[in-house]
mmCIF file of C-alpha atoms in Angstrom:
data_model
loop_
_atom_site.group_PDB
_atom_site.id
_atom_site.type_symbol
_atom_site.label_atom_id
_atom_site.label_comp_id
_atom_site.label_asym_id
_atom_site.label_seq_id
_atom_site.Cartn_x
_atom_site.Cartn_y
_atom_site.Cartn_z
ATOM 1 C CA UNK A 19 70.334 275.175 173.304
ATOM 2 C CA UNK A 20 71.314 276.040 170.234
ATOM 3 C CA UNK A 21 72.686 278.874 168.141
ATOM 4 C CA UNK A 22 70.193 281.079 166.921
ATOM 5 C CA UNK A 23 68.904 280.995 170.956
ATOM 6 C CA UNK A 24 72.400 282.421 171.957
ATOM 7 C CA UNK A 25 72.291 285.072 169.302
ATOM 8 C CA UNK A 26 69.009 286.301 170.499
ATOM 9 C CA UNK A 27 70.023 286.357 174.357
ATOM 10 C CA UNK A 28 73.042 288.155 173.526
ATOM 11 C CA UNK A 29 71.252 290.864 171.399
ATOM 12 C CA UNK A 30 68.074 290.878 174.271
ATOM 13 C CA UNK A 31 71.513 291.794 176.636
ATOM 14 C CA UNK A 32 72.432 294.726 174.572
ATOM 15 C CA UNK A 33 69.161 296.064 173.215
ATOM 16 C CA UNK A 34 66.969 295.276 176.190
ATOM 17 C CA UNK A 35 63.724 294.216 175.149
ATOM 18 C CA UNK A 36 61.900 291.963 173.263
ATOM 19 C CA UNK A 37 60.844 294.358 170.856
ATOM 20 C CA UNK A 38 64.033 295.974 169.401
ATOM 21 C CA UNK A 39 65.550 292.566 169.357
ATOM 22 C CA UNK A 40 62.839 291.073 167.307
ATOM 23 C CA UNK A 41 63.938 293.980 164.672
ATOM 24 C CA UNK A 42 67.671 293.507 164.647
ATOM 25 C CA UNK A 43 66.726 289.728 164.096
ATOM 26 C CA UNK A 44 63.670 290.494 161.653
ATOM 27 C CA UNK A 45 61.664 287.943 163.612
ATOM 28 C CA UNK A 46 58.411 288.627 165.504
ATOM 29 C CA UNK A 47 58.736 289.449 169.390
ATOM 30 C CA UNK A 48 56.206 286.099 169.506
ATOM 31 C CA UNK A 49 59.448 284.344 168.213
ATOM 32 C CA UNK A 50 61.759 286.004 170.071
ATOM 33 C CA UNK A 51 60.075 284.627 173.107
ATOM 34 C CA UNK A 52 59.436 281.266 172.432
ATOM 35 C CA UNK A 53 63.242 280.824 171.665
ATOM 36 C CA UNK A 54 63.749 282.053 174.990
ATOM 37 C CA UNK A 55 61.649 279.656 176.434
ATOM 38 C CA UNK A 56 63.065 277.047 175.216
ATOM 39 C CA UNK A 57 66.554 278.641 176.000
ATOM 40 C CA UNK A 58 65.405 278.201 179.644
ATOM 41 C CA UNK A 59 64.667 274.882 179.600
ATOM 42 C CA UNK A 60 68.304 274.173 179.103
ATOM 43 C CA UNK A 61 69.519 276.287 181.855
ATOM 44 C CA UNK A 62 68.907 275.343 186.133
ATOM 45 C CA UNK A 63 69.225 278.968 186.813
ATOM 46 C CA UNK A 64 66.819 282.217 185.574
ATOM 47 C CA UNK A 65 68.910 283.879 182.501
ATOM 48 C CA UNK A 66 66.238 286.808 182.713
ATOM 49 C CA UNK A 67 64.195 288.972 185.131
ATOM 50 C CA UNK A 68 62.331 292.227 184.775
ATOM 51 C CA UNK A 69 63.469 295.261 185.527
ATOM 52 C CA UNK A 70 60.499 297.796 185.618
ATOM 53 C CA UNK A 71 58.944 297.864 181.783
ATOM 54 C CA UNK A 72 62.652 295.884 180.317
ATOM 55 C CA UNK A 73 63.592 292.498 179.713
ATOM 56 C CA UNK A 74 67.086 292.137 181.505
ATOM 57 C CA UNK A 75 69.828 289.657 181.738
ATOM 58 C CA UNK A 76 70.624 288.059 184.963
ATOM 59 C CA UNK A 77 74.424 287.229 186.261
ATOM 60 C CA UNK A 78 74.189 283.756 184.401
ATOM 61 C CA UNK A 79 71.963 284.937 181.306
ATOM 62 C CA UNK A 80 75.225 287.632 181.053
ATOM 63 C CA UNK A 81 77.598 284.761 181.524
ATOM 64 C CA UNK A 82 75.937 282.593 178.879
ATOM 65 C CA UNK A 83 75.963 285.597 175.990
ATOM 66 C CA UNK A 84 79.169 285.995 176.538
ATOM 67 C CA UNK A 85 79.748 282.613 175.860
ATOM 68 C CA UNK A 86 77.748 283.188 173.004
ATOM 69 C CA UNK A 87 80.085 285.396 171.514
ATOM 70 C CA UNK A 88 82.890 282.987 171.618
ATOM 71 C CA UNK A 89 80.678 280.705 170.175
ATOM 72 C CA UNK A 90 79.739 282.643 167.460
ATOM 73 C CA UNK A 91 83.443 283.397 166.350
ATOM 74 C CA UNK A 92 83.932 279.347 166.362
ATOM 75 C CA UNK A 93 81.241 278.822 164.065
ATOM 76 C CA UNK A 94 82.019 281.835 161.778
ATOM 77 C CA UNK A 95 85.497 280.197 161.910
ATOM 78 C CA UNK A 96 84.295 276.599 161.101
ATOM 79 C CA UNK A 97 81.924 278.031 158.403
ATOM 80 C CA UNK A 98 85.220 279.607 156.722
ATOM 81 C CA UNK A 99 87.423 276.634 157.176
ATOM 82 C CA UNK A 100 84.290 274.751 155.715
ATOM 83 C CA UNK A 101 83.765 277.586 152.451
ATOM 84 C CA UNK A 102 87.980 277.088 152.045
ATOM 85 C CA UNK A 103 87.654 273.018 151.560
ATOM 86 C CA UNK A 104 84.900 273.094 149.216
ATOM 87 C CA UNK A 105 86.417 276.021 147.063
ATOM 88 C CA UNK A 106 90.039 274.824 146.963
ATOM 89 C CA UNK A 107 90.949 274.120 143.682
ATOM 90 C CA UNK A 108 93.736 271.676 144.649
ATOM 91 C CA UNK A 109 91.839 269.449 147.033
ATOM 92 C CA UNK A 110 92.237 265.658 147.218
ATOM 93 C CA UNK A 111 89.641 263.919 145.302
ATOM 94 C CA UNK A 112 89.806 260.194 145.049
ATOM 95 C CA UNK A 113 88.926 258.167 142.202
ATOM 96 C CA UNK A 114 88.134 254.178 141.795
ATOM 97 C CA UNK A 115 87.928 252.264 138.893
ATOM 98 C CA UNK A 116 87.561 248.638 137.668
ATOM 99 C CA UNK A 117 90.806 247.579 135.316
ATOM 100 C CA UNK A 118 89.896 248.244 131.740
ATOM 101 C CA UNK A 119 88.546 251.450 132.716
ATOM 102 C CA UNK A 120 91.586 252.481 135.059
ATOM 103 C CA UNK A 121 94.117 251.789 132.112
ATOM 104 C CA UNK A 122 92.231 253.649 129.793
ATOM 105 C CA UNK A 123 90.609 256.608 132.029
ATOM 106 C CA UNK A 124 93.822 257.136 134.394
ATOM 107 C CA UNK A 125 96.688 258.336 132.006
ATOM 108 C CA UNK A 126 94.601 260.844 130.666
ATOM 109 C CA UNK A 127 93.684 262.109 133.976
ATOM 110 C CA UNK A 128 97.112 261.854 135.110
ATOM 111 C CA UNK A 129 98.537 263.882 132.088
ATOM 112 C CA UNK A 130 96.150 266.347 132.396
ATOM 113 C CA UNK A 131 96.143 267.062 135.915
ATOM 114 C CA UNK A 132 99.334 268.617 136.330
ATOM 115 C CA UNK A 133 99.839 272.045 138.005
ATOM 116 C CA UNK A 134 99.762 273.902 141.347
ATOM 117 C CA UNK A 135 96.051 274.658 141.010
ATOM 118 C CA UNK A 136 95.027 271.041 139.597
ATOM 119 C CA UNK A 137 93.241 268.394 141.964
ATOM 120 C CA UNK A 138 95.130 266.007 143.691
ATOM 121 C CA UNK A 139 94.041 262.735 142.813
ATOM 122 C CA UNK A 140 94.097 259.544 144.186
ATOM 123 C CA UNK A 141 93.906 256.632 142.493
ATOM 124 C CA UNK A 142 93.101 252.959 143.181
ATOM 125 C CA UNK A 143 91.782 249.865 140.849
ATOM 126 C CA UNK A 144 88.508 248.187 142.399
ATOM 127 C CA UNK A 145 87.670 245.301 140.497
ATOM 128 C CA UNK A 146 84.241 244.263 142.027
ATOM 129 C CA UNK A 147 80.866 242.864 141.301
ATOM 130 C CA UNK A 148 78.266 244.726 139.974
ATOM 131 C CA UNK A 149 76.050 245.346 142.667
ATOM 132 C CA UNK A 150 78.864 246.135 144.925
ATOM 133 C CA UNK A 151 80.246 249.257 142.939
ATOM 134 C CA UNK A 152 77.881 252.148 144.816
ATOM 135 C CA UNK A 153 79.189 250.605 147.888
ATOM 136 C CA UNK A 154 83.107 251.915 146.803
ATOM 137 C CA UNK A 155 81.123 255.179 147.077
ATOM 138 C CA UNK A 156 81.803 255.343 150.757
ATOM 139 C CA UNK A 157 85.348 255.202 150.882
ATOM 140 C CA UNK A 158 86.168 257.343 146.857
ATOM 141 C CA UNK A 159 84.710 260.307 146.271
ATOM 142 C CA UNK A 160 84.146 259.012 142.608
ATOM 143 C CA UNK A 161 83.979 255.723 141.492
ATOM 144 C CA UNK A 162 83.559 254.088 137.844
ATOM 145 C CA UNK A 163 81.680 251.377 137.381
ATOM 146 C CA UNK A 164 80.194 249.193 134.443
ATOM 147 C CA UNK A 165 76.507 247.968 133.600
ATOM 148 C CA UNK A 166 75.187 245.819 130.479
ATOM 149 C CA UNK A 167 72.670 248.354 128.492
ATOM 150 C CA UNK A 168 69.537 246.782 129.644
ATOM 151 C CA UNK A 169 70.658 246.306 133.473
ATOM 152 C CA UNK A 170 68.886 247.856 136.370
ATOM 153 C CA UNK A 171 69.727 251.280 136.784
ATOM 154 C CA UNK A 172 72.078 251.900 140.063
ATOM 155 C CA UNK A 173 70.484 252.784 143.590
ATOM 156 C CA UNK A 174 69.050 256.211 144.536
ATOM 157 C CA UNK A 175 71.786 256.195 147.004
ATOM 158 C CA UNK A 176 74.234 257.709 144.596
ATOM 159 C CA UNK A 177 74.539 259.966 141.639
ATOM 160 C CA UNK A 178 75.352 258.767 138.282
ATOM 161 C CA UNK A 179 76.316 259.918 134.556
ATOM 162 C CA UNK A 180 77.325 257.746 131.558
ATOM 163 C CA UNK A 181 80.542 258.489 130.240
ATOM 164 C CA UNK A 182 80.822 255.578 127.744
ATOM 165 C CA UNK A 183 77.929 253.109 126.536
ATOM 166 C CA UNK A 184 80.577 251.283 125.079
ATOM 167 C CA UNK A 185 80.160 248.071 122.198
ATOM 168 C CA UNK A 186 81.571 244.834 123.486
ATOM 169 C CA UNK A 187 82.525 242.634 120.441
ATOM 170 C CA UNK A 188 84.430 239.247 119.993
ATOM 171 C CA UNK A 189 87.878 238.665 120.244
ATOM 172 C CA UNK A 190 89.655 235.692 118.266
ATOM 173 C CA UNK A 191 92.700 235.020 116.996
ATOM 174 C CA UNK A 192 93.617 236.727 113.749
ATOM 175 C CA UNK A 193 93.913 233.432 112.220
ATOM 176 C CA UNK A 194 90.979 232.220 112.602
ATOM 177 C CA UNK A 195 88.279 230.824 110.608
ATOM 178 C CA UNK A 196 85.499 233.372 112.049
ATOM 179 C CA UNK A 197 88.356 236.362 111.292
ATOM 180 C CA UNK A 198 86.911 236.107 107.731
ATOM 181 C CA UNK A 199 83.735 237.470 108.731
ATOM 182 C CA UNK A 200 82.600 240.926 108.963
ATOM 183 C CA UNK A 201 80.221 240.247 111.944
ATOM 184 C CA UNK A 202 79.332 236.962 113.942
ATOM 185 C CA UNK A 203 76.104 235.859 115.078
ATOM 186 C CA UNK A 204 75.810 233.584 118.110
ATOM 187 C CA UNK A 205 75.044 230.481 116.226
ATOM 188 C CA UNK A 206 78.883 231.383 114.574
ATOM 189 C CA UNK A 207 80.251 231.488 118.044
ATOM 190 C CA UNK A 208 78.154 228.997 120.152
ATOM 191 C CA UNK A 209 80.357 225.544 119.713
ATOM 192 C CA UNK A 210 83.887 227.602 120.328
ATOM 193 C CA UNK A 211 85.598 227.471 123.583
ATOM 194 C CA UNK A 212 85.402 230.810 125.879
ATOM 195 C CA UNK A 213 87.206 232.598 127.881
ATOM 196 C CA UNK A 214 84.625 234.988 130.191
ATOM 197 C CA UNK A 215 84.857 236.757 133.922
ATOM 198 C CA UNK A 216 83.784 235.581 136.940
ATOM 199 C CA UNK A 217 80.074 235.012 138.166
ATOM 200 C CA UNK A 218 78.525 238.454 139.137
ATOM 201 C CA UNK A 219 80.329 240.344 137.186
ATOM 202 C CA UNK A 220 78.423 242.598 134.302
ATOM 203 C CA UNK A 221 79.388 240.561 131.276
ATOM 204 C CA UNK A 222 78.169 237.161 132.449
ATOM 205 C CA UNK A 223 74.563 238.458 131.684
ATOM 206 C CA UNK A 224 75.701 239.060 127.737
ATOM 207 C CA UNK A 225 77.794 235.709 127.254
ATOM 208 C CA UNK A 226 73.898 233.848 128.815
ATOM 209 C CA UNK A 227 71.996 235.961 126.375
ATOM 210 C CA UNK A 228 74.511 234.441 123.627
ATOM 211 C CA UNK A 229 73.833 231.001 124.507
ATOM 212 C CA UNK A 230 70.252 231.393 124.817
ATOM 213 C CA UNK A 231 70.098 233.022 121.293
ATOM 214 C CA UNK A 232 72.186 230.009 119.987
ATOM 215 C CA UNK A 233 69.842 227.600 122.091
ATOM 216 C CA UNK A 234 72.655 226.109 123.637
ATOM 217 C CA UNK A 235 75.288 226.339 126.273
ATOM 218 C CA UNK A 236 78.135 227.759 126.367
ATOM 219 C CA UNK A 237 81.287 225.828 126.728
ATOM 220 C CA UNK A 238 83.024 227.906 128.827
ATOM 221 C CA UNK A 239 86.454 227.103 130.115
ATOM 222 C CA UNK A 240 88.763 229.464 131.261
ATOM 223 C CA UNK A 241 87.350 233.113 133.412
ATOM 224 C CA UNK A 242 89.765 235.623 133.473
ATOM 225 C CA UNK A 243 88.764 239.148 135.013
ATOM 226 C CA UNK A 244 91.491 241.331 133.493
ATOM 227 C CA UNK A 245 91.498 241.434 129.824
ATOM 228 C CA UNK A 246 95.145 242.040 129.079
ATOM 229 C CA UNK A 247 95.288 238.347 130.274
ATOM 230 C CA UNK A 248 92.593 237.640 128.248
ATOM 231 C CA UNK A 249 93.917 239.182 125.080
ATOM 232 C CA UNK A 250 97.460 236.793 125.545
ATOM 233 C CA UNK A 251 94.933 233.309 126.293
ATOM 234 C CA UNK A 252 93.073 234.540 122.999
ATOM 235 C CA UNK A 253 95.748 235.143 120.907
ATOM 236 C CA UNK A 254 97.228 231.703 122.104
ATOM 237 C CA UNK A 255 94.501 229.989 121.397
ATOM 238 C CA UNK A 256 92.788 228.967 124.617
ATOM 239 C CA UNK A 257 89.106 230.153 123.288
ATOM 240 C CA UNK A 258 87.018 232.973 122.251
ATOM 241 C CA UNK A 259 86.094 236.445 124.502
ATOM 242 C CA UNK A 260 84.001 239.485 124.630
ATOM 243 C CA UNK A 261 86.051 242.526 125.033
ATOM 244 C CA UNK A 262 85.506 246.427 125.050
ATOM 245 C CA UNK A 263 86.056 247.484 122.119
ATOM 246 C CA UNK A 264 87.150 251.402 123.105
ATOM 247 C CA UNK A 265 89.169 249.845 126.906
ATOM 248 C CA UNK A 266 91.159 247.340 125.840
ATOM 249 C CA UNK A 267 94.119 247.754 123.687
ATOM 250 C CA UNK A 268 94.545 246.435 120.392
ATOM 251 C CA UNK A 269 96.246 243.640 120.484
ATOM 252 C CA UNK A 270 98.105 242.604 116.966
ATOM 253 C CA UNK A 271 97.334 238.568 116.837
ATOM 254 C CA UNK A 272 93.669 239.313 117.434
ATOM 255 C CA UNK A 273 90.619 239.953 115.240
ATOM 256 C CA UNK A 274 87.916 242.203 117.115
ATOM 257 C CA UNK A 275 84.074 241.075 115.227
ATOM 258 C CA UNK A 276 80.783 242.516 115.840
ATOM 259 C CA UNK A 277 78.183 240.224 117.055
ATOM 260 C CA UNK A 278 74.530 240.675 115.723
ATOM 261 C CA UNK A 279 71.596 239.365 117.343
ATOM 262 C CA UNK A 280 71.741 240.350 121.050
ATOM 263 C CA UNK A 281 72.123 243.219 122.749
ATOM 264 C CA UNK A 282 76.475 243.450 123.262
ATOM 265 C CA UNK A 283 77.071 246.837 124.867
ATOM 266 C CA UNK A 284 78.082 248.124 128.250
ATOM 267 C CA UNK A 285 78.013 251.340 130.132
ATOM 268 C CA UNK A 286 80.849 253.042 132.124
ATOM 269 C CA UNK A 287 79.374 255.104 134.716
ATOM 270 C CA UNK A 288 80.555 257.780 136.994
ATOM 271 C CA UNK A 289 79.040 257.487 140.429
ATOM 272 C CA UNK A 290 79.538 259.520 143.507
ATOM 273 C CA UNK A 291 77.604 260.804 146.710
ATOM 274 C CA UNK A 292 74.861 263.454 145.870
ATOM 275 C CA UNK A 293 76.770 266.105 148.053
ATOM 276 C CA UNK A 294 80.501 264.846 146.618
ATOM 277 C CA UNK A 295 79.808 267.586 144.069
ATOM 278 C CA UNK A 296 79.981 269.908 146.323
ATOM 279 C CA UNK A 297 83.642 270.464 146.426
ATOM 280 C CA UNK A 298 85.275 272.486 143.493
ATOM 281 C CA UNK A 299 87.903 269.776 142.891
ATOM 282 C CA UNK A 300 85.459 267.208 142.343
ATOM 283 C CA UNK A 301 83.722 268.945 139.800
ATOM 284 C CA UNK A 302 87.069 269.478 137.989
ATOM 285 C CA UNK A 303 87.821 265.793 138.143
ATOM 286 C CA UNK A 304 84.194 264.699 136.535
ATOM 287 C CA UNK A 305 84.534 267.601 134.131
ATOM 288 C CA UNK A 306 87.921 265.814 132.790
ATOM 289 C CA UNK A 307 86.314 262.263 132.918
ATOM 290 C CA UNK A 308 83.912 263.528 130.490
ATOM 291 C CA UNK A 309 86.052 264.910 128.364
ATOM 292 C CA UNK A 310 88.726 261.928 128.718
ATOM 293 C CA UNK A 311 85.755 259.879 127.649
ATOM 294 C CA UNK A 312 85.350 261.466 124.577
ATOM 295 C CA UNK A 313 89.099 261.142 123.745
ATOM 296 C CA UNK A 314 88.871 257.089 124.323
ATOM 297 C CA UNK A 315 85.774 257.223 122.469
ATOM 298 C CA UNK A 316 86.853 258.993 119.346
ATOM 299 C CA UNK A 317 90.498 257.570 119.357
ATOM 300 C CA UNK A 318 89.740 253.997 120.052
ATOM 301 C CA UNK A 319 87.014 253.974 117.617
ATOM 302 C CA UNK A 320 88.923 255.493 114.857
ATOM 303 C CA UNK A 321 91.605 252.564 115.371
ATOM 304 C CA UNK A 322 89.954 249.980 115.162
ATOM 305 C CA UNK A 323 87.215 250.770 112.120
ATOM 306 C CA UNK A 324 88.991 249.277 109.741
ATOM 307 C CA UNK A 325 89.286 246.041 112.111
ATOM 308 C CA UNK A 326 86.036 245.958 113.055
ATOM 309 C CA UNK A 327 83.705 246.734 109.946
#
């Protein structure tokens, strides 16, 4: 049983034959009666019975379209209640994002947001591994996530867009002996001390690739996830670090270099559900994450061209 069955048993009740209800329903009488045999599948008891050359509703084929009436009006109802929470302007939409990105991307949402027709966000950090960002896409209806340049693309099972592809470069203290140069190489950096993230996060892939360039490893010995606690270790001299150069804030006892021979660049990506979209306030809120992007792309970059070369 289902609803386009109850439509055409109500409209067989009021027209009376096969043939004029076909029309109203611009189906073939063919049609018509199939769905009515399958109708009567559902039902123990006979909802039709001739009456001379007409098709006619018995007691309990009445019953049932008048049951379909009711519901029809529920489903018009839900359909409308459904049309009103994907149009509404000032839905809840809820957005994840690992650190660097929150404190960058989240002000700017925040100040922009404002008003009785604006989204309502809802914000959370999700620092996570790589491979578990699309799974955040469950429980946020968008979620920002980071990849090196040359990483596997994400799943099918969401939808993404780059908003940054954003250069990671190497942080030291402004003092020191590297400072003086305009870019590093990873023979400059390979016998320093570093400071990197955890295993299975993105960056790990970039800090291997340096050592392999160098052709040796790494002496790595602090890992530190959140780079504002990274910046203070750096600047205190506990070791060198790759940091975003447009997501981090400038920091004034560090020296932000360039490094040349391997590939140093990461990409922050929106990802959501393909049917997240859907809603009008989620489109709103990816509209301004775009355009936020560009604003951390073009100030960050401006501010730190001198320091950077």
């Amino acid at each position: 049983m289902n609803e386009r069955q109850l439509q055409i048993l109500r409209e067989l009740g009021e027209l009376g034959s096969v043939t004029a209800t076909a029309e109203a329903l611009l189906m073939t009488p063919s049609a018509v009666s199939q769905q009515l045999r399958l109708l009567q599948r559902s039902v123990p008891v006979p909802l039709t019975e001739r009456d001379g050359r007409r098709l006619v509703l018995t007691d309990a084929g009445e019953a049932l379209a008048r049951a379909a009436i009711e519901v029809e009006t529920a489903l018009a109802k839900a359909r409308h209640t459904v049309e009103e929470f994907v149009d509404r302007p000032d839905a809840d939409v809820s957005l994840a994002a690992f650190h660097s990105a929150a404190a960058a991307f989240f002000p700017l949402l925040v100040r922009g947001g404002t008003g009785p027709r604006r989204p309502r966000l809802a914000l959370a950090d999700e620092d996570v591994a790589q491979e578990h960002f699309p799974r955040l896409t469950r429980d946020y209806d968008l979620v920002l996530g980071h990849r090196l340049d040359h990483a596997p693309p994400w799943p099918d099972s969401v939808a993404a867009s780059t908003l940054l592809r954003e250069p990671l470069d190497v942080a030291l203290p402004a003092d020191h002996p590297l400072a003086a140069k305009r870019r590093l190489t990873p023979r400059d950096v390979a016998d320093q001390p570093w400071i990197t993230v955890h295993d299975g996060f993105p960056l790990m892939a970039t800090i291997d690739a340096i050592g392999a360039a160098a052709n040796r490893q790494l002496d790595i010995v602090h890992r530190i996830n959140e780079f504002t606690v990274v910046a203070e270790v750096v600047a205190a001299g506990g070791g060198l670090a790759l940091m975003p150069r447009w997501t981090t804030r400038p920091h004034p006892a560090l020296a932000f270099r360039p490094l040349s021979g391997v590939h140093t660049r990461r990409h922050i990506d929106v990802l959501h559900r393909p049917e997240r979209p859907a809603r009008r306030a989620v489109r709103t809120v990816l509209r301004e994450l775009h355009r936020a992007a560009r604003t951390i792309r073009d100030r960050d970059a401006h501010a730190r061209s001198g320091d950077t070369g």
